[in-house]
């Protein structure tokens, strides 16, 4: 019995609360009996593919109601010994890790409240000694704060963390982004590591909004000098995306499941992904409506009238300000109406108007339903003015407010210019016809490939004789043909390896990492030649083309529209900038159009290339048939 009292577990239990030492609840009994144990899940270095650390995860007896961590935590709350339970979990983790004699760091979970309690219990100056007495080097220990409850005393927590750092251990913030871990806690704690919640990680390769959130978290980490760890990695695609986003460490079942023994290496499937030089095709998020667009436009600081201002006074204001296209009627600071200059002055110039209406309030001749736009509006609100059936809004312009208060006027000319420029900018991010990535994402993806030293093939696809088709059948059918190219290119490319972008018009960029890219190009050209015929009339299909005017206005015969693809093989170190690749791909496109065979590899053809040319020559037989 005396030997038991001298055991580390009994010494630890002596320091805990009476309800734990003498409690009759199932968890208290389990804690006293030493029924808790740990399993260890690896954390991987996503750059090197090695095991960086392990996280200790507490478990109860196998097959019992208290086996899982959630069940254990809930029972601890019910028995009122949550802090004691957490400290005993830390003790159990350190003891079992010492017995494993494994290399690498150990991550151990603890709440802020339990951390403060544990530092007080053991003494701030003696934390390192306590860890060493259990056989653990503090410099290889990371305490991972899990925020079960909101931190109520931040200064006390900061002192406890200072003591942890003084012992040589490091701090981590767990599950950032799960709704409990806050940005303020990150700022206050200044952890060495932050673990990103699996909500942002799961299926990141298919969710562009989560990708942007992850990039924002990276920016915050750079500000605080924090190292990021991605949790919940379960698929090769997500692992590849995280590796390419330069997230240094990761954790998840794909890398290794929790086990009684620490792992010496990550799972072979995960290691294969991390060693693969191919770059992930990251999900694309087109540019959204740009808020605050009016802040970049000139807002006219125009005089105003009140609802009681006379028509004579309004006429005098228009005569004094010859550049004024309209006049806002403002009640206090709130705009209530708008008077169009031309319409008002036409009324004012009619016979007897001044005598009858000159001294009357101007509100009778004002538009009491003007278009009012906030300074921080997005472009879609401005588009509503252009597309409105009531063209008064375009002629009158609009009233600009700041937080509901009158600020000035905007003109229809400014409106058209702003919307046009914004739509052009948006098209550079995502083409509005096909919704494929535009010029900016295309360039960014190619630059990532160049920076990674990855071999790839850049292909420029363009339609032959598309303008005559578009002129002959109209833009609606022309749009159908462009969407057909987009659909076939997307269908025949591997979404995990290959990138499909829409440069504009009938020009597309395909960036292949797939080894069978030639076969994929052949399939795209072949299927387009077959399906594009359905967009022609019967007479055109029989004739093999249409009669239409060329660029010089001369009417002549044009064959049915086909697709050309110019390809450039990019080897590591050949180019430094995406613009160089795009320019060479454009040259290859012109070669393909002049060759009239469908697919051309710039700079010579290998045996596979000759096979593609032979296949594309056969496409002419399809058209002839």
XYZ file of C-alpha atoms in Angstrom:
625
model
C 0.000 0.000 0.000
C 2.868 2.341 0.793
C 4.337 1.654 -2.670
C 1.066 2.735 -4.275
C 1.088 5.978 -2.310
C 4.550 6.711 -3.632
C 3.524 6.108 -7.276
C 3.437 9.194 -9.539
C -0.300 8.701 -10.089
C -1.063 8.719 -6.374
C 1.156 11.774 -5.853
C -0.762 13.517 -8.624
C -4.148 12.525 -7.183
C -3.188 13.963 -3.801
C -2.968 17.417 -5.350
C -6.447 17.273 -6.890
C -9.759 18.418 -5.469
C -11.556 16.366 -2.810
C -14.426 15.467 -5.187
C -11.874 13.729 -7.411
C -10.066 11.948 -4.559
C -13.257 10.794 -2.880
C -15.887 11.142 -5.626
C -18.231 8.236 -6.344
C -18.884 9.153 -9.978
C -17.701 6.762 -12.716
C -15.049 9.182 -13.980
C -13.606 9.849 -10.516
C -13.352 6.118 -9.936
C -11.769 5.659 -13.341
C -9.196 8.388 -12.642
C -8.238 6.886 -9.280
C -7.921 3.433 -10.820
C -5.558 4.687 -13.547
C -8.071 3.724 -16.252
C -7.130 6.496 -18.682
C -4.697 5.938 -21.514
C -3.438 7.830 -24.579
C -3.232 7.171 -28.277
C -0.869 9.210 -30.465
C -1.674 10.812 -33.823
C 1.172 12.081 -36.028
C 1.631 15.642 -37.276
C 3.501 15.720 -40.584
C 5.919 18.164 -42.140
C 4.155 18.823 -45.455
C 7.366 20.084 -47.057
C 9.599 17.105 -46.253
C 6.995 14.363 -45.864
C 8.322 13.339 -42.435
C 6.668 12.978 -39.016
C 7.193 16.232 -37.112
C 5.331 15.535 -33.860
C 2.513 13.560 -32.241
C -0.614 14.670 -30.452
C -1.629 12.750 -27.337
C -5.363 11.939 -27.370
C -6.957 10.666 -24.163
C -9.163 7.569 -24.128
C -11.144 5.619 -21.527
C -11.491 1.834 -21.390
C -12.164 0.248 -24.799
C -15.841 -0.584 -25.300
C -17.006 1.409 -22.260
C -19.360 4.449 -22.282
C -16.365 6.601 -21.296
C -14.080 5.578 -24.146
C -14.275 8.716 -26.302
C -12.907 12.173 -25.355
C -16.319 13.836 -25.725
C -17.913 11.363 -23.313
C -15.081 11.852 -20.822
C -15.333 15.657 -20.956
C -19.109 15.594 -20.508
C -18.839 13.291 -17.520
C -16.175 15.558 -15.996
C -18.548 18.518 -16.278
C -21.314 16.545 -14.613
C -19.048 15.485 -11.732
C -17.592 19.004 -11.365
C -13.957 17.953 -11.772
C -13.173 19.165 -15.300
C -9.925 20.930 -14.329
C -8.687 17.902 -12.394
C -9.568 15.615 -15.296
C -7.614 17.776 -17.751
C -4.532 17.923 -15.532
C -4.628 14.156 -15.062
C -4.845 13.800 -18.870
C -1.672 15.886 -19.225
C 0.029 13.754 -16.567
C -1.063 10.557 -18.351
C 0.147 11.839 -21.726
C 3.596 12.814 -20.393
C 4.027 9.544 -18.514
C 3.084 7.332 -21.454
C 5.104 9.404 -23.930
C 8.161 9.000 -21.705
C 7.696 5.221 -21.792
C 7.522 5.301 -25.613
C 10.964 6.932 -25.886
C 9.832 8.320 -29.257
C 11.479 11.154 -31.165
C 9.807 14.459 -31.993
C 7.560 16.877 -30.166
C 4.486 16.015 -28.130
C 1.284 18.116 -28.371
C -0.985 17.873 -25.321
C -4.455 19.431 -24.995
C -5.425 21.648 -22.065
C -7.985 24.406 -21.558
C -6.973 27.914 -20.529
C -8.659 27.476 -17.149
C -6.917 24.159 -16.450
C -3.570 25.639 -17.529
C -3.862 28.486 -15.033
C -4.921 26.033 -12.321
C -2.043 23.662 -13.119
C 0.602 26.402 -13.002
C -0.690 27.499 -9.585
C -0.807 23.899 -8.363
C 2.721 22.931 -9.438
C 4.384 26.324 -9.080
C 5.457 28.513 -11.974
C 9.162 28.027 -11.267
C 8.982 24.259 -11.097
C 7.145 23.331 -14.315
C 10.329 22.202 -16.072
C 11.363 20.109 -13.078
C 7.946 18.422 -12.897
C 8.121 17.516 -16.599
C 11.663 16.185 -16.310
C 10.646 14.063 -13.309
C 8.225 12.305 -15.668
C 10.978 11.757 -18.218
C 9.964 14.501 -20.681
C 12.135 17.301 -22.050
C 10.076 20.503 -21.861
C 11.618 21.819 -25.057
C 9.869 19.020 -26.913
C 6.491 19.739 -25.296
C 3.698 21.839 -26.817
C 0.650 22.678 -24.693
C -2.373 23.062 -26.939
C -5.055 25.429 -25.595
C -8.583 24.194 -26.213
C -11.144 26.841 -25.384
C -13.952 24.849 -23.728
C -15.138 27.999 -21.984
C -14.455 31.674 -22.679
C -11.295 32.994 -21.042
C -12.451 35.254 -18.215
C -9.123 36.482 -16.828
C -6.722 37.201 -19.665
C -3.931 38.753 -17.524
C -3.780 35.614 -15.358
C -3.657 33.441 -18.499
C -0.799 35.529 -19.895
C 1.183 34.971 -16.687
C 0.594 31.225 -16.890
C 1.765 31.171 -20.517
C 4.830 33.166 -19.528
C 5.639 30.443 -17.000
C 5.184 27.743 -19.675
C 7.564 29.527 -22.025
C 9.998 29.989 -19.159
C 10.122 26.233 -18.698
C 11.079 25.783 -22.355
C 7.717 24.422 -23.523
C 5.778 25.993 -26.386
C 2.133 26.954 -26.846
C -0.424 26.135 -29.525
C -3.985 27.320 -30.177
C -6.304 24.464 -31.156
C -9.227 24.434 -33.627
C -8.896 28.034 -34.802
C -12.050 28.963 -36.689
C -14.422 26.471 -35.029
C -16.459 29.255 -33.388
C -14.768 29.111 -29.980
C -11.133 29.987 -30.631
C -11.087 33.713 -31.234
C -8.757 36.102 -32.980
C -8.451 38.016 -29.704
C -7.187 34.878 -27.968
C -4.615 34.460 -30.745
C -3.508 38.060 -30.242
C -3.337 37.748 -26.454
C -1.719 34.314 -26.231
C 0.684 34.796 -29.173
C 1.001 31.025 -29.632
C 3.927 29.377 -31.385
C 1.494 27.197 -33.362
C -2.113 27.605 -34.509
C -4.103 24.583 -35.648
C -6.653 25.465 -38.353
C -10.020 23.818 -37.787
C -10.937 21.011 -40.173
C -13.982 23.020 -41.372
C -11.647 25.109 -43.554
C -9.549 22.108 -44.613
C -12.097 19.495 -45.613
C -12.583 19.447 -49.401
C -10.614 22.678 -49.750
C -9.756 21.655 -53.310
C -13.427 22.200 -54.210
C -14.347 25.242 -52.104
C -12.789 28.524 -53.260
C -14.292 30.461 -50.354
C -12.480 28.233 -47.835
C -9.303 28.666 -49.842
C -9.563 32.429 -49.502
C -10.245 32.117 -45.772
C -7.141 29.955 -45.444
C -5.089 32.554 -47.300
C -6.426 35.209 -44.909
C -5.426 33.053 -41.909
C -1.948 32.748 -43.434
C -1.765 36.530 -43.526
C -2.675 36.742 -39.841
C -0.063 34.094 -39.018
C 2.582 36.145 -40.816
C 1.659 39.176 -38.695
C 2.003 37.250 -35.416
C 4.934 35.059 -36.494
C 2.880 31.905 -35.899
C 3.401 28.481 -37.477
C 0.219 26.949 -38.957
C -0.958 23.342 -38.710
C -3.872 22.118 -40.850
C -6.218 19.664 -39.132
C -8.537 17.094 -40.707
C -6.557 16.196 -43.853
C -8.388 13.211 -45.308
C -7.919 13.266 -49.103
C -4.892 13.468 -51.436
C -6.392 16.491 -53.221
C -6.671 18.461 -49.983
C -3.137 17.468 -48.972
C -1.750 18.596 -52.336
C -3.562 21.945 -52.089
C -2.292 22.572 -48.553
C 1.264 21.681 -49.552
C 1.099 24.127 -52.472
C -0.336 26.837 -50.221
C 2.844 26.484 -48.125
C 1.027 25.343 -44.966
C 4.049 23.846 -43.154
C 2.433 21.130 -41.012
C -0.673 18.969 -41.160
C -2.648 16.362 -39.262
C -5.381 13.975 -40.349
C -6.312 10.378 -41.071
C -4.644 10.459 -44.490
C -1.308 11.141 -42.754
C -1.863 8.693 -39.919
C -4.630 7.593 -37.567
C -4.362 7.660 -33.756
C -2.575 4.570 -32.470
C -1.090 3.206 -29.260
C 2.413 3.455 -30.706
C 3.881 6.604 -32.314
C 4.489 6.419 -36.055
C 7.956 6.639 -37.608
C 6.619 7.652 -41.032
C 3.435 9.021 -42.553
C 1.086 6.804 -44.563
C 2.548 5.787 -47.961
C -0.369 7.357 -49.853
C 0.263 10.716 -48.169
C 4.016 10.499 -48.707
C 3.458 9.884 -52.408
C 1.413 13.088 -52.679
C 3.968 15.186 -50.792
C 6.822 13.929 -52.977
C 4.874 14.445 -56.216
C 6.118 17.625 -57.934
C 2.821 18.234 -59.737
C 1.022 21.354 -58.532
C -2.558 21.334 -57.243
C -5.226 23.025 -59.346
C -6.638 25.342 -56.706
C -10.340 26.231 -56.812
C -11.113 29.540 -58.451
C -13.290 32.263 -56.963
C -14.292 34.920 -59.481
C -14.072 38.521 -58.440
C -17.196 39.414 -56.508
C -19.108 42.658 -56.665
C -16.706 45.367 -55.670
C -17.953 47.305 -52.627
C -17.223 50.966 -52.211
C -17.004 51.538 -55.961
C -18.310 55.112 -55.642
C -15.341 56.058 -53.497
C -13.189 55.945 -56.622
C -15.608 58.091 -58.653
C -16.083 61.831 -58.691
C -19.167 62.713 -56.650
C -20.502 66.132 -57.612
C -20.794 68.420 -54.588
C -24.023 70.075 -55.788
C -26.282 72.589 -53.972
C -29.619 71.338 -52.674
C -33.167 72.559 -52.292
C -35.650 71.903 -49.520
C -39.217 70.674 -50.169
C -40.430 74.263 -49.524
C -37.946 75.943 -51.900
C -39.821 77.872 -54.610
C -39.620 77.066 -58.303
C -38.193 80.557 -58.921
C -35.336 79.798 -56.527
C -34.667 76.462 -58.249
C -34.517 78.193 -61.639
C -32.054 80.719 -60.230
C -29.815 77.888 -58.976
C -29.811 76.201 -62.369
C -28.968 79.495 -64.089
C -26.130 80.119 -61.645
C -24.677 76.583 -61.965
C -24.715 75.867 -65.688
C -22.956 72.511 -65.277
C -25.617 71.210 -62.872
C -27.622 68.397 -64.515
C -29.989 67.951 -61.572
C -30.819 69.273 -58.123
C -31.455 67.171 -55.036
C -34.334 68.021 -52.712
C -33.189 67.356 -49.163
C -35.228 67.307 -45.967
C -32.606 68.041 -43.313
C -29.852 65.636 -44.372
C -32.144 63.061 -45.990
C -32.685 63.241 -49.784
C -36.355 62.981 -50.738
C -36.529 63.983 -54.429
C -34.534 64.953 -57.526
C -35.226 67.701 -60.071
C -33.955 67.146 -63.618
C -32.540 70.363 -65.086
C -33.764 69.968 -68.642
C -37.292 68.923 -67.731
C -37.661 71.640 -65.113
C -36.334 74.451 -67.315
C -38.604 73.342 -70.169
C -41.592 73.735 -67.818
C -40.274 76.988 -66.461
C -39.990 78.484 -69.947
C -43.644 77.841 -70.843
C -46.213 80.679 -70.940
C -47.519 81.829 -67.547
C -45.490 79.191 -65.598
C -43.663 81.799 -63.513
C -46.870 83.673 -62.728
C -48.791 80.535 -61.727
C -46.072 78.293 -60.210
C -43.035 80.508 -59.605
C -43.576 80.988 -55.849
C -44.947 77.505 -55.206
C -42.846 74.717 -53.649
C -40.588 72.888 -56.105
C -41.558 69.434 -54.828
C -44.512 69.374 -57.252
C -42.129 69.193 -60.239
C -39.584 66.814 -58.664
C -39.106 63.070 -59.021
C -40.068 61.849 -55.557
C -38.677 58.369 -56.219
C -35.059 59.110 -57.179
C -32.349 56.494 -57.261
C -30.341 56.837 -54.035
C -27.044 54.962 -53.792
C -24.844 54.552 -50.725
C -21.173 55.427 -51.046
C -20.246 51.830 -50.127
C -22.600 50.190 -52.616
C -21.479 47.346 -54.888
C -21.577 47.392 -58.644
C -24.773 45.327 -58.882
C -26.765 48.238 -57.454
C -25.403 50.489 -60.181
C -26.243 47.900 -62.841
C -29.839 48.113 -61.629
C -29.943 51.744 -62.749
C -28.721 50.884 -66.235
C -31.148 48.002 -66.684
C -34.197 49.796 -65.250
C -37.107 50.256 -67.648
C -37.484 53.802 -66.333
C -34.692 55.651 -68.152
C -35.228 58.719 -65.991
C -32.675 57.190 -63.665
C -30.043 57.270 -66.388
C -30.956 60.811 -67.485
C -31.329 62.219 -63.973
C -28.303 60.423 -62.565
C -28.446 59.393 -58.946
C -28.097 60.779 -55.441
C -25.102 59.630 -53.401
C -25.460 59.249 -49.634
C -23.055 58.388 -46.853
C -24.794 56.458 -44.093
C -28.131 57.837 -45.329
C -27.012 61.488 -45.358
C -26.890 63.458 -48.593
C -23.397 63.680 -50.043
C -23.734 64.714 -53.709
C -24.821 63.676 -57.202
C -23.589 61.202 -59.811
C -24.162 61.349 -63.566
C -25.301 58.694 -66.007
C -22.004 59.018 -67.887
C -19.990 58.239 -64.744
C -22.297 55.335 -64.052
C -21.804 53.713 -67.457
C -18.027 54.119 -67.200
C -17.854 52.652 -63.681
C -19.967 49.611 -64.515
C -18.050 48.949 -67.728
C -14.649 49.152 -66.036
C -15.793 46.938 -63.185
C -17.181 44.287 -65.532
C -13.970 44.298 -67.570
C -11.961 43.803 -64.391
C -14.302 41.016 -63.256
C -13.927 39.270 -66.643
C -10.173 39.106 -66.037
C -10.953 36.907 -63.017
C -13.860 34.845 -64.362
C -15.337 34.887 -67.857
C -19.036 35.842 -67.577
C -20.044 33.540 -70.464
C -18.390 30.282 -69.400
C -17.597 31.101 -65.747
C -14.122 29.692 -66.333
C -11.094 31.430 -64.806
C -9.923 34.485 -66.754
C -6.519 35.985 -67.497
C -5.463 36.687 -63.921
C -6.092 33.165 -62.517
C -4.528 31.639 -65.645
C -1.344 33.642 -65.132
C -1.252 32.902 -61.394
C -1.589 29.162 -61.974
C 1.175 29.075 -64.590
C 3.424 31.134 -62.322
C 2.890 28.628 -59.504
C 3.932 25.827 -61.859
C 7.046 27.732 -62.926
C 7.996 28.565 -59.341
C 7.576 24.924 -58.314
C 9.836 23.722 -61.142
C 7.085 21.470 -62.483
C 6.991 20.213 -66.051
C 3.724 21.023 -67.802
C 2.178 21.634 -71.207
C 0.527 24.962 -72.026
C -2.071 24.764 -74.794
C -3.787 27.674 -76.535
C -7.120 26.673 -78.112
C -8.889 28.794 -80.723
C -11.816 28.335 -83.131
C -11.323 28.379 -86.901
C -13.817 30.398 -88.977
C -15.760 31.425 -85.894
C -16.411 35.048 -86.921
C -18.304 34.090 -90.125
C -20.354 31.601 -88.097
C -21.126 34.224 -85.444
C -22.056 36.842 -88.074
C -24.213 34.386 -90.004
C -26.150 32.810 -87.128
C -25.980 35.594 -84.521
C -24.312 35.997 -81.153
C -26.737 33.678 -79.348
C -25.622 30.639 -81.359
C -22.063 31.919 -81.255
C -22.240 31.856 -77.458
C -23.486 28.266 -77.663
C -20.390 27.300 -79.627
C -18.048 28.989 -77.140
C -19.799 27.219 -74.274
C -19.388 23.954 -76.198
C -15.599 24.436 -76.199
C -15.683 25.168 -72.464
C -17.767 22.062 -71.736
C -15.612 19.700 -73.807
C -12.328 21.101 -72.483
C -13.526 20.751 -68.887
C -14.860 17.234 -69.515
C -11.654 15.938 -71.090
C -9.273 17.512 -68.552
C -8.456 16.041 -65.149
C -9.753 18.599 -62.630
C -7.063 17.536 -60.152
C -4.152 17.932 -62.579
C -5.236 20.218 -65.433
C -6.377 23.834 -65.566
C -8.929 25.209 -68.041
C -9.115 28.990 -68.501
C -11.052 31.277 -70.839
C -8.848 34.065 -72.166
C -11.800 35.771 -73.875
C -13.901 35.453 -77.024
C -13.150 32.056 -78.586
C -9.664 31.764 -77.037
C -8.986 29.239 -74.276
C -5.885 28.226 -72.318
C -5.409 24.609 -71.187
C -2.559 23.893 -68.778
C -1.827 20.166 -68.497
C 0.031 18.200 -65.858
C -1.570 14.962 -67.053
C 0.927 12.740 -68.858
C -1.651 11.828 -71.520
C -2.293 15.436 -72.514
C -1.961 14.653 -76.253
C -4.786 12.136 -76.120
C -6.920 14.602 -74.187
C -6.332 17.298 -76.820
C -7.197 14.837 -79.548
C -10.461 13.962 -77.794
C -11.395 17.642 -77.397
C -10.756 18.408 -81.083
C -12.555 15.271 -82.252
C -15.642 15.767 -80.087
C -15.870 19.435 -81.006
C -15.767 18.641 -84.734
C -18.674 16.228 -84.254
C -20.841 18.287 -81.893
C -20.239 21.681 -83.547
C -21.965 20.410 -86.699
C -25.267 20.347 -84.800
C -25.073 24.155 -84.543
C -25.144 24.499 -88.350
C -28.272 24.282 -90.513
C -28.872 21.195 -92.660
C -27.874 23.038 -95.834
C -24.588 24.156 -94.269
C -23.796 20.632 -93.090
C -24.415 19.270 -96.588
C -22.255 21.960 -98.159
C -19.562 21.616 -95.533
C -19.755 25.293 -94.594
C -21.465 28.642 -95.120
C -21.184 31.712 -97.350
C -20.436 34.873 -95.381
C -18.410 38.083 -95.571
C -14.773 37.988 -94.557
C -12.974 40.706 -92.609
C -12.660 42.771 -95.778
C -16.361 42.611 -96.604
C -15.890 40.096 -99.404
C -18.463 37.328 -99.508
C -16.924 33.866 -99.797
C -17.242 30.284 -98.619
C -16.077 29.250 -95.121
C -15.776 25.619 -93.963
C -17.623 24.506 -90.813
C -16.001 25.734 -87.622
C -13.244 23.550 -86.145
C -10.907 23.820 -83.178
C -7.128 24.336 -83.234
C -4.828 23.724 -80.279
C -1.241 24.953 -80.143
C 0.865 23.251 -77.466
C 4.142 24.156 -75.750
C 6.015 21.758 -73.486
C 7.461 23.683 -70.513
C 10.438 22.050 -68.806
C 11.819 23.182 -65.413
C 14.018 26.260 -65.625
C 13.063 27.108 -69.204
C 11.007 30.182 -68.296
C 10.686 32.429 -65.267
C 7.461 34.327 -65.997
C 3.955 33.212 -66.977
C 3.816 35.914 -69.644
C 6.637 34.187 -71.551
C 4.692 30.924 -71.544
C 1.481 32.630 -72.699
C 3.294 34.378 -75.560
C 4.870 31.142 -76.792
C 1.537 29.323 -76.520
C -0.032 32.066 -78.668
C 2.652 31.430 -81.303
C 1.833 27.719 -81.181
C -1.853 28.584 -81.648
C -1.089 30.478 -84.875
C 0.973 27.535 -86.094
C -1.930 25.199 -85.383
C -4.395 27.414 -87.262
C -2.101 27.661 -90.269
C -1.416 23.927 -90.232
C -5.141 23.201 -90.324
C -4.641 19.793 -88.708
C -5.977 20.611 -85.262
C -3.088 20.151 -82.823
C 0.511 21.359 -83.177
C 3.342 20.986 -80.665
C 5.539 24.051 -81.008
C 9.198 23.299 -81.669
C 8.774 19.858 -83.244
C 6.679 16.728 -82.881
C 7.529 13.454 -81.260
C 5.929 10.155 -82.188
C 2.883 10.893 -80.068
C 2.557 14.291 -81.752
C 2.570 12.654 -85.171
C -0.229 10.434 -83.949
C -2.270 13.474 -82.981
C -1.740 15.042 -86.395
C -2.878 11.868 -88.060
C -5.975 11.833 -85.863
C -6.779 15.461 -86.587
C -6.434 14.909 -90.328
C -9.070 12.237 -89.918
C -11.373 14.871 -88.478
C -11.724 16.355 -91.921
C -13.248 13.057 -92.961
C -15.796 13.516 -90.167
C -16.706 16.926 -91.558
C -16.888 15.616 -95.099
C -19.188 12.813 -93.991
